[in-house]
Short mmCIF file of C-alpha atoms and ligand atoms in Angstrom, two decimals:
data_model
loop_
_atom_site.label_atom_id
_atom_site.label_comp_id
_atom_site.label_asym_id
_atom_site.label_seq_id
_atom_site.Cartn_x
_atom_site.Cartn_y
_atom_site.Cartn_z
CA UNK A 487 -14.76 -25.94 19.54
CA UNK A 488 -18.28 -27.60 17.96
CA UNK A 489 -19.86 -27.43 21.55
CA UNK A 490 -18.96 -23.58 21.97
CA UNK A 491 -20.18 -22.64 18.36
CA UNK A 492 -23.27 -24.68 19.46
CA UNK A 493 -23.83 -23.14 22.68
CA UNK A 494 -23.19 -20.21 21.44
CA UNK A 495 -25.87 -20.63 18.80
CA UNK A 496 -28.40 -22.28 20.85
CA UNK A 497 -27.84 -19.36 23.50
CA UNK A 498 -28.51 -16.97 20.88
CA UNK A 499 -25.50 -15.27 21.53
CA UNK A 500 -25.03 -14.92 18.30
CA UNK A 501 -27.02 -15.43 15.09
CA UNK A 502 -24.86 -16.74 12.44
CA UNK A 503 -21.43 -18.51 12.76
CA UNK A 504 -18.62 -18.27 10.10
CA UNK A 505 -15.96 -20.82 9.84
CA UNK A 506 -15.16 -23.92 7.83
CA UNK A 507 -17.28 -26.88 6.90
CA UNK A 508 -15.69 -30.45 6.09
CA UNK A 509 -17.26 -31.35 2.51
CA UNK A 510 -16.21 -34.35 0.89
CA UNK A 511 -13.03 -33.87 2.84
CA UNK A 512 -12.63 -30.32 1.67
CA UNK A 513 -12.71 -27.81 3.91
CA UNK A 514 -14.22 -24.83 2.73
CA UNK A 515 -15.80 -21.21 4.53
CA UNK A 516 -19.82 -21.49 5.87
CA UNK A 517 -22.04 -19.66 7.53
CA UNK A 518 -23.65 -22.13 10.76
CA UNK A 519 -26.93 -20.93 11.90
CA UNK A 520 -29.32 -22.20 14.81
CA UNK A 521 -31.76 -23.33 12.18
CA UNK A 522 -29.25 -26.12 10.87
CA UNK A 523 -27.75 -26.96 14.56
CA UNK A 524 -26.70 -30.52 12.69
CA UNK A 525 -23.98 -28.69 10.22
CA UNK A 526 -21.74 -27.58 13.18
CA UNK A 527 -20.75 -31.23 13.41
CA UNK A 528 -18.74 -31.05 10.72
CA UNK A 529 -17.21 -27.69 11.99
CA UNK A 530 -13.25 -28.17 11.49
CA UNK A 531 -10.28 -26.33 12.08
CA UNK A 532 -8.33 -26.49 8.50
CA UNK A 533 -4.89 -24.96 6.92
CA UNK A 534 -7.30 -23.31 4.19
CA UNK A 535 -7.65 -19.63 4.62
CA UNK A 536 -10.27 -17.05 3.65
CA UNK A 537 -11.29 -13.80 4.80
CA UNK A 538 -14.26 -14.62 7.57
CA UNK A 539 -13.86 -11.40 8.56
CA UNK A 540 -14.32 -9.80 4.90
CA UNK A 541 -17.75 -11.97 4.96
CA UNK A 542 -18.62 -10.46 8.30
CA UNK A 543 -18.14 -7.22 7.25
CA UNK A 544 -20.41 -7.46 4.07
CA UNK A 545 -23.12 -9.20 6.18
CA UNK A 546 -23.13 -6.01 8.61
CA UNK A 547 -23.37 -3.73 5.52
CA UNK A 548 -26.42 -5.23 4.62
CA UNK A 549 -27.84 -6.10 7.92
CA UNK A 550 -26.34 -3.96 10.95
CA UNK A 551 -27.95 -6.00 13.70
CA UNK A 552 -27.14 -9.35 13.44
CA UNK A 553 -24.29 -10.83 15.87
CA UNK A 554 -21.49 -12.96 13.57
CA UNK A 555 -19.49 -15.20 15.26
CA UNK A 556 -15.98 -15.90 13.85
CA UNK A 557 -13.57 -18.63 13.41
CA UNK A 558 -10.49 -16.22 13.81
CA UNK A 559 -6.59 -16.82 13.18
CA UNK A 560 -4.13 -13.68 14.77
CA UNK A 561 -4.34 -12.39 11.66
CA UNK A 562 -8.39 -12.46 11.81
CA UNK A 563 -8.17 -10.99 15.30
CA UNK A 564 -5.74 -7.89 13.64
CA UNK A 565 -7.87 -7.10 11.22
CA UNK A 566 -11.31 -7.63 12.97
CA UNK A 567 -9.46 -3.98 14.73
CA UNK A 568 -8.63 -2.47 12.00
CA UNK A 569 -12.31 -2.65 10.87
CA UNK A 570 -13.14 -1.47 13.75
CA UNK A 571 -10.90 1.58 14.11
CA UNK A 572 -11.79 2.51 10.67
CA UNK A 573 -15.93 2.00 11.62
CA UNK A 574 -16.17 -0.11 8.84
CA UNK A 575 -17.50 -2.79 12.04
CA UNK A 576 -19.11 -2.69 15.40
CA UNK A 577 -17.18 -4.47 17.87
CA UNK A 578 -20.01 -5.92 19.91
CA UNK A 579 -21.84 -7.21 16.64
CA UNK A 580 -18.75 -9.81 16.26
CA UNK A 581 -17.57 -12.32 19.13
CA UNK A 582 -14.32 -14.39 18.03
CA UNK A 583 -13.25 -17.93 18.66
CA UNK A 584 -9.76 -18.16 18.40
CA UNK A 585 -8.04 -20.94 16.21
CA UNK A 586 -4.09 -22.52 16.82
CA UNK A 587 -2.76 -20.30 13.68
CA UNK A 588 0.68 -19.28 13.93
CA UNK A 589 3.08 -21.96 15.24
CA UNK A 590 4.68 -21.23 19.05
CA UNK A 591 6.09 -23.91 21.59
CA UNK A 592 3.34 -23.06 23.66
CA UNK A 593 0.88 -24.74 21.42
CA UNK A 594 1.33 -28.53 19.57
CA UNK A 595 -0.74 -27.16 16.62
CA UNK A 596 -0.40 -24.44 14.02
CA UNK A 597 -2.43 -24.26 10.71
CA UNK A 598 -1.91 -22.15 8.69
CA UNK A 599 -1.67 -22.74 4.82
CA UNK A 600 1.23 -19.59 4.64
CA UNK A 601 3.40 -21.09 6.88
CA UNK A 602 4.66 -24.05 3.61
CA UNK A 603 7.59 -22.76 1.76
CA UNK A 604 7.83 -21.22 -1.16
CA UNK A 605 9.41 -22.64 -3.61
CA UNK A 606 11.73 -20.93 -6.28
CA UNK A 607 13.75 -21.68 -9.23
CA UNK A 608 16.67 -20.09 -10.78
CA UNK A 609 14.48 -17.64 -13.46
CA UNK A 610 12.92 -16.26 -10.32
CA UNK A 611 15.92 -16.07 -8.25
CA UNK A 612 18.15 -14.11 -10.91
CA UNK A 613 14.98 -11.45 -11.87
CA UNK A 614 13.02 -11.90 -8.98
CA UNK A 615 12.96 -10.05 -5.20
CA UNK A 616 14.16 -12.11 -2.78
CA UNK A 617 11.13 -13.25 -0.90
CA UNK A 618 12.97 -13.20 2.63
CA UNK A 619 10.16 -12.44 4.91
CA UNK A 620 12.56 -9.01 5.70
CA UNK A 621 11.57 -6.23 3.42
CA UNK A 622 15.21 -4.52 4.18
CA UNK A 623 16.77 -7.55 3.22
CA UNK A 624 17.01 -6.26 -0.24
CA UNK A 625 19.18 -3.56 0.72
CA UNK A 626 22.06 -5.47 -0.82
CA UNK A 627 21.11 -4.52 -4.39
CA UNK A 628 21.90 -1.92 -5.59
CA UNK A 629 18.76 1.13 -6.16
CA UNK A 630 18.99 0.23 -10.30
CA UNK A 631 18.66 -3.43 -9.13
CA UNK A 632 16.12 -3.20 -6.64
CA UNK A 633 13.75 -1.27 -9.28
CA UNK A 634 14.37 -3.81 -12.41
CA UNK A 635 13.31 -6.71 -9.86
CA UNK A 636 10.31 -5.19 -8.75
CA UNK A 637 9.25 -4.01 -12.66
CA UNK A 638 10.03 -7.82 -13.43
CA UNK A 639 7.59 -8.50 -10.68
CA UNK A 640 5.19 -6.20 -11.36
CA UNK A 641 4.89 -6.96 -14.74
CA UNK A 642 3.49 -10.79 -14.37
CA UNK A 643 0.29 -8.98 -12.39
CA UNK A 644 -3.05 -9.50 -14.90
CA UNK A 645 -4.81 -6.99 -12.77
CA UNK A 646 -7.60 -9.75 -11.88
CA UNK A 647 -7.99 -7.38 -8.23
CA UNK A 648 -7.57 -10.90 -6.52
CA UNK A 649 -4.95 -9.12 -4.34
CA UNK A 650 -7.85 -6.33 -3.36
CA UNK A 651 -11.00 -8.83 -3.53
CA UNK A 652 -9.49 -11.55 -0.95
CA UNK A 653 -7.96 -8.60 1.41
CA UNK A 654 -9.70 -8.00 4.76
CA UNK A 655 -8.87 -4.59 4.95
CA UNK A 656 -10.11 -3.54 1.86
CA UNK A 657 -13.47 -2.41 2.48
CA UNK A 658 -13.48 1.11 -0.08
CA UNK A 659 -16.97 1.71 -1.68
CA UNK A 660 -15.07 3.51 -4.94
CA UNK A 661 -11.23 1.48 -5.22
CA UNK A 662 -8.78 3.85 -6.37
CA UNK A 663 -7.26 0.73 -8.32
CA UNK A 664 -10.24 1.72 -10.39
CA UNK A 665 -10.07 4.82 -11.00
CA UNK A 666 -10.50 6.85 -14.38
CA UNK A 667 -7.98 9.82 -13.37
CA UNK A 668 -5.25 7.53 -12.00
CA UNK A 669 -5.31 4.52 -14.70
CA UNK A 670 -6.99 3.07 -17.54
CA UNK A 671 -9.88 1.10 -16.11
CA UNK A 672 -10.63 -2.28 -18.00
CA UNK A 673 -7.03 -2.02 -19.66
CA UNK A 674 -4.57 -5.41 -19.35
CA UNK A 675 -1.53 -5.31 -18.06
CA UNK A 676 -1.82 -2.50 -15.47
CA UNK A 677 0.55 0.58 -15.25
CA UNK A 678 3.57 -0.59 -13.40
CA UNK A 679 4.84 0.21 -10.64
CA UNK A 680 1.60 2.77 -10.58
CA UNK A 681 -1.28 -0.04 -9.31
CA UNK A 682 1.29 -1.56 -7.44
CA UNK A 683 3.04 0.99 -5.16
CA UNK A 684 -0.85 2.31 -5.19
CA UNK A 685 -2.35 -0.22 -3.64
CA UNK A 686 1.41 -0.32 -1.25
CA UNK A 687 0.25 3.24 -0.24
CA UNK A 688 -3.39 2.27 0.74
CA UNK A 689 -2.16 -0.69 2.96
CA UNK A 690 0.52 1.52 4.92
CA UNK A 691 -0.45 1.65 8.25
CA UNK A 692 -3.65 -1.08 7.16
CA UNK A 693 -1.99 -4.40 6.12
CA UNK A 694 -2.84 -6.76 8.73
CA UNK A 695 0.02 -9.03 7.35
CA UNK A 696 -2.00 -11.83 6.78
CA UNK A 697 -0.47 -13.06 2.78
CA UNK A 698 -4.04 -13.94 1.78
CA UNK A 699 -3.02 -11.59 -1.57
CA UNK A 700 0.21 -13.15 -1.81
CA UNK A 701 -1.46 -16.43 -1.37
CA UNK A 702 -4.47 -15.37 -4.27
CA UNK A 703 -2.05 -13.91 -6.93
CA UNK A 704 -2.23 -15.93 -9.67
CA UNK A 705 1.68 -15.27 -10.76
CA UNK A 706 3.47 -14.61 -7.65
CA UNK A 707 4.39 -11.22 -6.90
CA UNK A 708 5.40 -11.46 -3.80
CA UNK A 709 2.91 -8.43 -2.03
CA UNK A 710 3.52 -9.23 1.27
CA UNK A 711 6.88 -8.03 1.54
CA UNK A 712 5.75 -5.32 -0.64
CA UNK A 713 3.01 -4.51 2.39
CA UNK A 714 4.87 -5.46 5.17
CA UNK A 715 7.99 -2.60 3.94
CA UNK A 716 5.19 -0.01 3.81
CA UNK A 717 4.15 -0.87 7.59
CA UNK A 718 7.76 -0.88 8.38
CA UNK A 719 7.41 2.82 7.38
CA UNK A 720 4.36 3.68 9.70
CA UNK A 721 6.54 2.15 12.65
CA UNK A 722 9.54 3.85 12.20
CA UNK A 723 7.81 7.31 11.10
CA UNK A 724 4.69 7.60 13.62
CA UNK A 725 5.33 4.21 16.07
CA UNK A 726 2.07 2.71 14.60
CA UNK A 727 1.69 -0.99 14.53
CA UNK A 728 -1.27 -2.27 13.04
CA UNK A 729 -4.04 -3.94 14.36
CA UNK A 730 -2.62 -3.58 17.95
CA UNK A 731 -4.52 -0.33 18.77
CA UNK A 732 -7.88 1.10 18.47
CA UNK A 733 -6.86 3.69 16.81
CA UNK A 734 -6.48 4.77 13.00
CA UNK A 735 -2.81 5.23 11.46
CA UNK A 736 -1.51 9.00 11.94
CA UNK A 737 -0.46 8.26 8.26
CA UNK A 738 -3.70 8.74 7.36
CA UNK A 739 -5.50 11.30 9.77
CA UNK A 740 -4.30 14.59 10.53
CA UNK A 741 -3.63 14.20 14.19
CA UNK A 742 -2.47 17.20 16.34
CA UNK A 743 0.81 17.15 15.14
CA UNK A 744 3.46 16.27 12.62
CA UNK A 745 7.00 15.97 14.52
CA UNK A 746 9.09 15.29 11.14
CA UNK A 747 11.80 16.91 9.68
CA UNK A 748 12.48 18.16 5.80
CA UNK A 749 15.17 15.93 4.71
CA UNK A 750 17.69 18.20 2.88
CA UNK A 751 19.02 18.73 -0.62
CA UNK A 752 22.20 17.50 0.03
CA UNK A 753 21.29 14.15 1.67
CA UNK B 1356 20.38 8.48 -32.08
CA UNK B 1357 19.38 10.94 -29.53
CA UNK B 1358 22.61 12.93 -28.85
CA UNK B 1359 20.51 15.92 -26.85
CA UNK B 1360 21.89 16.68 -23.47
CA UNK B 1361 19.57 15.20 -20.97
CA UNK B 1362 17.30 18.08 -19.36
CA UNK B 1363 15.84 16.51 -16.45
CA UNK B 1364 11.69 17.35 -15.97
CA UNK B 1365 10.68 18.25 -12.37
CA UNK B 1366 6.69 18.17 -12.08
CA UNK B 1367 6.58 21.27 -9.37
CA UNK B 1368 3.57 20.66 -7.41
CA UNK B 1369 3.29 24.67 -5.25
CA UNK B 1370 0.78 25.68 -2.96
CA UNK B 1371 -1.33 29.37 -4.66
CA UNK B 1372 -0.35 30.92 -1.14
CA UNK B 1373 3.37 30.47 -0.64
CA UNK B 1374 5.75 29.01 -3.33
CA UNK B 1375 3.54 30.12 -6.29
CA UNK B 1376 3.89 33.28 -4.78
CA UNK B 1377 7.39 32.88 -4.44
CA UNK B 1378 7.39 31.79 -8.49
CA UNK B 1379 5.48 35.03 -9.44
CA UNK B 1380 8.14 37.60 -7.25
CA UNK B 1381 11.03 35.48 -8.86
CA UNK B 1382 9.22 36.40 -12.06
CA UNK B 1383 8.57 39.79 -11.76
CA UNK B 1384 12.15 40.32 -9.88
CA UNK B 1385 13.49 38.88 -13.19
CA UNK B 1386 15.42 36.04 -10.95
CA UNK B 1387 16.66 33.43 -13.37
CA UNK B 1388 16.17 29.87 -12.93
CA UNK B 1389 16.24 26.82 -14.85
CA UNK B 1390 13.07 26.22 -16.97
CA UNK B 1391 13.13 22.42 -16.20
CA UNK B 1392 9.77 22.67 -13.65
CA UNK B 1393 6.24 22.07 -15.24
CA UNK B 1394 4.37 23.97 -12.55
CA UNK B 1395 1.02 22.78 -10.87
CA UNK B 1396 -0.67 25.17 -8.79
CA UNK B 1397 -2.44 23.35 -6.23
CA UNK B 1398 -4.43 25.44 -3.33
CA UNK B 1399 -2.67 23.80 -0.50
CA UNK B 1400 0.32 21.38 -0.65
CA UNK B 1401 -1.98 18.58 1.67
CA UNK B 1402 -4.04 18.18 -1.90
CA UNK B 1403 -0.92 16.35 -3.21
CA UNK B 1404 -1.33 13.17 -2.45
CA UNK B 1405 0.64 9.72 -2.89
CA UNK B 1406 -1.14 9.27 -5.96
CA UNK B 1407 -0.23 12.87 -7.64
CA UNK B 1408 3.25 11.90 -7.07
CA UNK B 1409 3.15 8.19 -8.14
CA UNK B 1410 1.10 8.91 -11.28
CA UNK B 1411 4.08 11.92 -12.36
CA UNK B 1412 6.79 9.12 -11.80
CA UNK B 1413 4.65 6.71 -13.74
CA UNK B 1414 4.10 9.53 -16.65
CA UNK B 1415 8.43 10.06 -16.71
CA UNK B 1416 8.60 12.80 -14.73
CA UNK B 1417 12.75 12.76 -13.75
CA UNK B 1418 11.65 14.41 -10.49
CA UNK B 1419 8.61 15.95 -8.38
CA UNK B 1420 9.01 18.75 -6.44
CA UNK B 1421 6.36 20.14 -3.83
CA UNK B 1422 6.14 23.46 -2.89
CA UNK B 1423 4.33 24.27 0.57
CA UNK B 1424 3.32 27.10 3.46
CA UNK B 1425 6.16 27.36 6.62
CA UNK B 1426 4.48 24.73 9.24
CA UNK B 1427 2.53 27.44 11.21
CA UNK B 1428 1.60 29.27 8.36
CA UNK B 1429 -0.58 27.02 5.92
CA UNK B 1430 -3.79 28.48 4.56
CA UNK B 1431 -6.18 25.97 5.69
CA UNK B 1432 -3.86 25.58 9.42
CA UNK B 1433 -2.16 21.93 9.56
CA UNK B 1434 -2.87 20.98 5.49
CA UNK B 1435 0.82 20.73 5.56
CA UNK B 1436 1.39 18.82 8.62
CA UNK B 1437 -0.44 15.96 6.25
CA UNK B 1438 2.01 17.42 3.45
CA UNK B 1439 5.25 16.33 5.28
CA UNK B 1440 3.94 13.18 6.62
CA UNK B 1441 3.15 11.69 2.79
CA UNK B 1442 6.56 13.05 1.88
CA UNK B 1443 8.30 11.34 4.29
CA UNK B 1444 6.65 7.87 3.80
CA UNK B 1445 6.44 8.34 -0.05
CA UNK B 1446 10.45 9.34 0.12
CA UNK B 1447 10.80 5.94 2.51
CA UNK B 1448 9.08 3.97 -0.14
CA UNK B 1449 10.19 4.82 -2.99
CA UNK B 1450 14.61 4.81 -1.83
CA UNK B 1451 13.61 1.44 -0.70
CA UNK B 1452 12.00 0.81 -4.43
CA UNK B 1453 15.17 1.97 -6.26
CA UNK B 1454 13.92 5.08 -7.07
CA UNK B 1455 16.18 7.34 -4.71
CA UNK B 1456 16.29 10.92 -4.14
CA UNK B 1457 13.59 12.39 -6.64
CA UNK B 1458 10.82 13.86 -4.71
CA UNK B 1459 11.86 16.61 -2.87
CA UNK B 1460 9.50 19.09 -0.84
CA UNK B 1461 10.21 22.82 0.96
CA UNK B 1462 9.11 25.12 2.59
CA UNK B 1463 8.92 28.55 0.51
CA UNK B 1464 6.48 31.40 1.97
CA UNK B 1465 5.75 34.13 -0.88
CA UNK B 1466 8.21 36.31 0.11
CA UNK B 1467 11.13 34.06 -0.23
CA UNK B 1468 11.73 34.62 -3.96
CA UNK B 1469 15.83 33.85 -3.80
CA UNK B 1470 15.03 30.89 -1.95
CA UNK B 1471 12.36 29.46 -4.35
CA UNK B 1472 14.97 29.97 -7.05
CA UNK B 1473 18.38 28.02 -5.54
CA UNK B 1474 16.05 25.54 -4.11
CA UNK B 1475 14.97 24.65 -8.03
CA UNK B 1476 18.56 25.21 -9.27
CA UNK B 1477 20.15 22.65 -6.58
CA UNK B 1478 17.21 20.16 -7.18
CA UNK B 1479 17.42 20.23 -10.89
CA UNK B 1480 21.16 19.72 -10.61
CA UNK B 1481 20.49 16.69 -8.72
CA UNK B 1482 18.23 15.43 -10.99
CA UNK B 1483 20.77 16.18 -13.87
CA UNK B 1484 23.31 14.66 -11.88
CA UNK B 1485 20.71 11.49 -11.32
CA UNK B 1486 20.05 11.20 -14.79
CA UNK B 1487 16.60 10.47 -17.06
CA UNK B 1488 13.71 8.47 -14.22
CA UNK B 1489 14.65 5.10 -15.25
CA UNK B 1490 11.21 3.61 -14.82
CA UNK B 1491 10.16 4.51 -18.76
CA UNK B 1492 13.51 2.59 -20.25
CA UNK B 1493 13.22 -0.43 -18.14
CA UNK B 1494 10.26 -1.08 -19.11
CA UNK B 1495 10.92 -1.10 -22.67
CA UNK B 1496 14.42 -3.66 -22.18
CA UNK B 1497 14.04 -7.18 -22.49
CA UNK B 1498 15.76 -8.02 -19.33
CA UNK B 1499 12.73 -6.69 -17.17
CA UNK B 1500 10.52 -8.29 -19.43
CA UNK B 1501 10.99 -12.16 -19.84
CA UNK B 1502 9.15 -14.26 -22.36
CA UNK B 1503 7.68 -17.62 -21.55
CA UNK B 1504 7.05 -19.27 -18.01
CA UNK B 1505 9.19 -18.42 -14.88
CA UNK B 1506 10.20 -21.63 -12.53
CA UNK B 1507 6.54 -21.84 -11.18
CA UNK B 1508 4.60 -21.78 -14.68
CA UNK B 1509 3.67 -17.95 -14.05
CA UNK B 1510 3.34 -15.96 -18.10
CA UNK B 1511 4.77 -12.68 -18.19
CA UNK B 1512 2.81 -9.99 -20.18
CA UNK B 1513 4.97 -9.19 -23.23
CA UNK B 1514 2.97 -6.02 -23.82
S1 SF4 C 157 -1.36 -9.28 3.68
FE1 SF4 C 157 -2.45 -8.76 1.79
S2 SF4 C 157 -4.54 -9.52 2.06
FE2 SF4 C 157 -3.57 -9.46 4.09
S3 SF4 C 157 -4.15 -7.46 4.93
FE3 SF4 C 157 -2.17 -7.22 3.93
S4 SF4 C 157 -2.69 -6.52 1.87
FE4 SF4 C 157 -4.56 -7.38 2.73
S1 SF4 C 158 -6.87 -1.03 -3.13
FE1 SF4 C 158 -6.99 0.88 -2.00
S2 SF4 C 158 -8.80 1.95 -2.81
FE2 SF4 C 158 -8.93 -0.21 -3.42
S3 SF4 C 158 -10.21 -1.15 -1.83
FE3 SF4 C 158 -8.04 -1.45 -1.24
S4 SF4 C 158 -7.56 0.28 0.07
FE4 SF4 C 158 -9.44 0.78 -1.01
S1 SF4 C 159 -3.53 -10.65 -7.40
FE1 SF4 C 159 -1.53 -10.48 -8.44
S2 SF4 C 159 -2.05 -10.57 -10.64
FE2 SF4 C 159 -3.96 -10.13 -9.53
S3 SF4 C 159 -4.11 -7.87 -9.56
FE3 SF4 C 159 -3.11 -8.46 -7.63
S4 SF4 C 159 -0.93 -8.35 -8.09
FE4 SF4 C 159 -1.98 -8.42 -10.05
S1 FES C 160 -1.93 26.49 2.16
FE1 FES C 160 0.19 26.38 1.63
S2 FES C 160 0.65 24.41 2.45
FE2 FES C 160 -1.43 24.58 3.05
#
């Protein structure tokens, strides 16, 4: 991996590298260039996780041109084409070197720091949504149920945007989260479920799935199976999956046309 | 204590060129129907978006009802093809949530006056039947709201 980043900046294939640096034994998200050749020695694949791709993006706001090389996971890779599809990236700007993420037989290594278990205790258990990894899971409450766990969620959140700041796919110049007409801006704690099932309805057909906002929330509301129920949706209404096309979500551009039926008062 | 019957409130987002329409000739054809709604006239129903309806359910509307153009026959061409989409995900969403059945949308051209008017009645009596939006009282019990730490040292905000 250090000789390709190397060769690859040497070649001048690409300008700038993004990955992680070993400092003091912490690893922790760089940017390698050709003028400091030395630093890629200490180049190192790591559980720690961080949006590279986020970085990349903001670079190529501010300077189109130069060619970012990326330390990517599969969920880097997914969300490297969502940017794309939604031209917040050009493609050929960004050249990925894949990393042993997700675990599979086929491979003796898998780091990822999402892949430890959560724990939980019996305060979270009785109030809170059971964190399954299966959004339909849940099912078994009851509706009433269902909505006091999420409120009891919801209501931890201390609106510090960590979820939005740390999310790949988050790349709006004016956040609705922010938003005069919707909710208070620079009021603590936020409208619930309004930020919440907000921020849901952005990610629908977007979420790349990675957990980084599960991961950054400071008191556990379990987002991910918040995001991944709102993909779930996209699938089953318009066959979308995320970050496996080029394409944008038909949940979120008119299209040619809209094959759904009205779902009936007496349902 | 409140002993008032319940009478639900429907925010009734309608598009100016079909169900508002339809409102007006129910009007002025003297149709009854019950005065639960709290109309919004919007200029096409594609302007409602997940936001509109989240923000009424937030606010304690009981129910949100959207009003739009036959498919084929929207103002602006395929605003409503949008319409139906957001519909269909928000309804998705938010049975999954625990908030079932209170979003409803139809399609009512300007002509179709009866319709407009049963498709309120049978709505509202669902709502009725539902009972008050149960977002408003939850988050006033102490059950949803905990005080202290949970099992992994998270605070709650006792607002
Ligand atoms: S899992 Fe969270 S951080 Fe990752 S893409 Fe989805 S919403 Fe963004
Ligand atoms: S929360 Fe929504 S509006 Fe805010 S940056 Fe993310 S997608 Fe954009
Ligand atoms: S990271 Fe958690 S606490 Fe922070 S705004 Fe998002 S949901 Fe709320
Ligand atoms: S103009 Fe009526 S739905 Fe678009």
């Amino acid at each position: 991996m250090k000789d390709i980043v190397r060769t690859w900046l040497e070649s001048g294939r690409i300008d700038l590298f993004l990955g992680y640096r070993l400092v003091d034994g912490h690893p922790i998200p760089h940017c390698f260039s050709k003028e400091r050749l030395e630093e890629v020695e200490q180049l190192t694949e790591s559980l720690a996780r961080y949006p590279l791709e986020k970085i990349a993006h903001q670079m190529l706001q501010k300077d189109p041109a130069v060619r970012i090389g990326l330390m990517a996971r599969d969920c880097t890779q997914r969300s490297v084409r969502v940017l794309a599809a939604w031209n917040q990236i050009d493609m050929d700007r960004i050249r990925v070197l894949t990393m042993s993420c997700c675990p599979s037989d086929a491979k003796d290594k898998a780091f990822c720091s999402y892949l430890q278990e959560p724990e939980t205790g019996p305060v979270r258990k009785s109030n809170g949504m059971p964190s399954t990894g299966d959004p339909d899971d849940c099912r078994v409450l009851p509706a009433e149920e269902r909505l006091r766990r999420w409120l009891y969620e919801f209501q931890k959140c201390i609106k510090c945007y960590g979820c939005r700041d740390i999310c790949p796919v988050c790349f709006c110049k004016d956040c609705g989260l922010e938003h005069e007409d919707l909710m208070d801006k620079g009021v603590v704690p936020p409208e619930v479920p309004l930020f919440h099932l907000i921020r849901a309805v952005h990610m629908a057909g977007r979420c790349v799935d990675c957990g980084l906002c599960e991961e950054a929330c400071p008191v556990g509301i379990p987002l991910r199976l918040l995001y991944r129920k709102v993909n779930g949706i996209v699938t089953d209404r318009f066959g979308y999956r995320v970050g496996q096309t080029k394409d944008q979500s038909p949940f979120n551009v008119l299209g040619e046309f809209s094959p759904l039926e009205l779902s009936s008062l007496d349902d | 204590m409140d002993t008032k019957p319940f009478e639900p409130k429907i925010v009734a987002f309608m598009c100016n060129w079909c169900t508002y329409g339809a409102a007006d000739l129910a009007g002025v054809s003297r149709l009854p129907y019950p005065q639960n709604i709290r109309p919004i006239r919007v200029m096409c129903s594609a302007t409602i978006s997940p936001h509109h309806i989240l923000r009424a359910f937030q606010s304690g509307a009981d129910g949100v009802f959207i009003g739009g153009c036959h498919i084929g026959d929207c103002h602006y061409i395929k605003g409503n093809y949008m319409t139906i989409k957001r519909v269909a995900f928000m309804e998705d969403l938010l049975n999954w949530f625990g908030l079932e059945g209170r979003l409803h949308l139809e399609w009512i051209s300007s002509a179709e006056a009866q319709k407009f008017v049963d498709v309120i009645r049978r709505f509202t009596e669902k709502i009725r039947a539902l009972g008050p939006n149960p977002i408003p009282a939850l988050l006033k019990t102490p059950k949803a709201i905990w005080n202290g730490a949970d099992d992994e040292g998270h605070c709650a905000n006792v607002a």
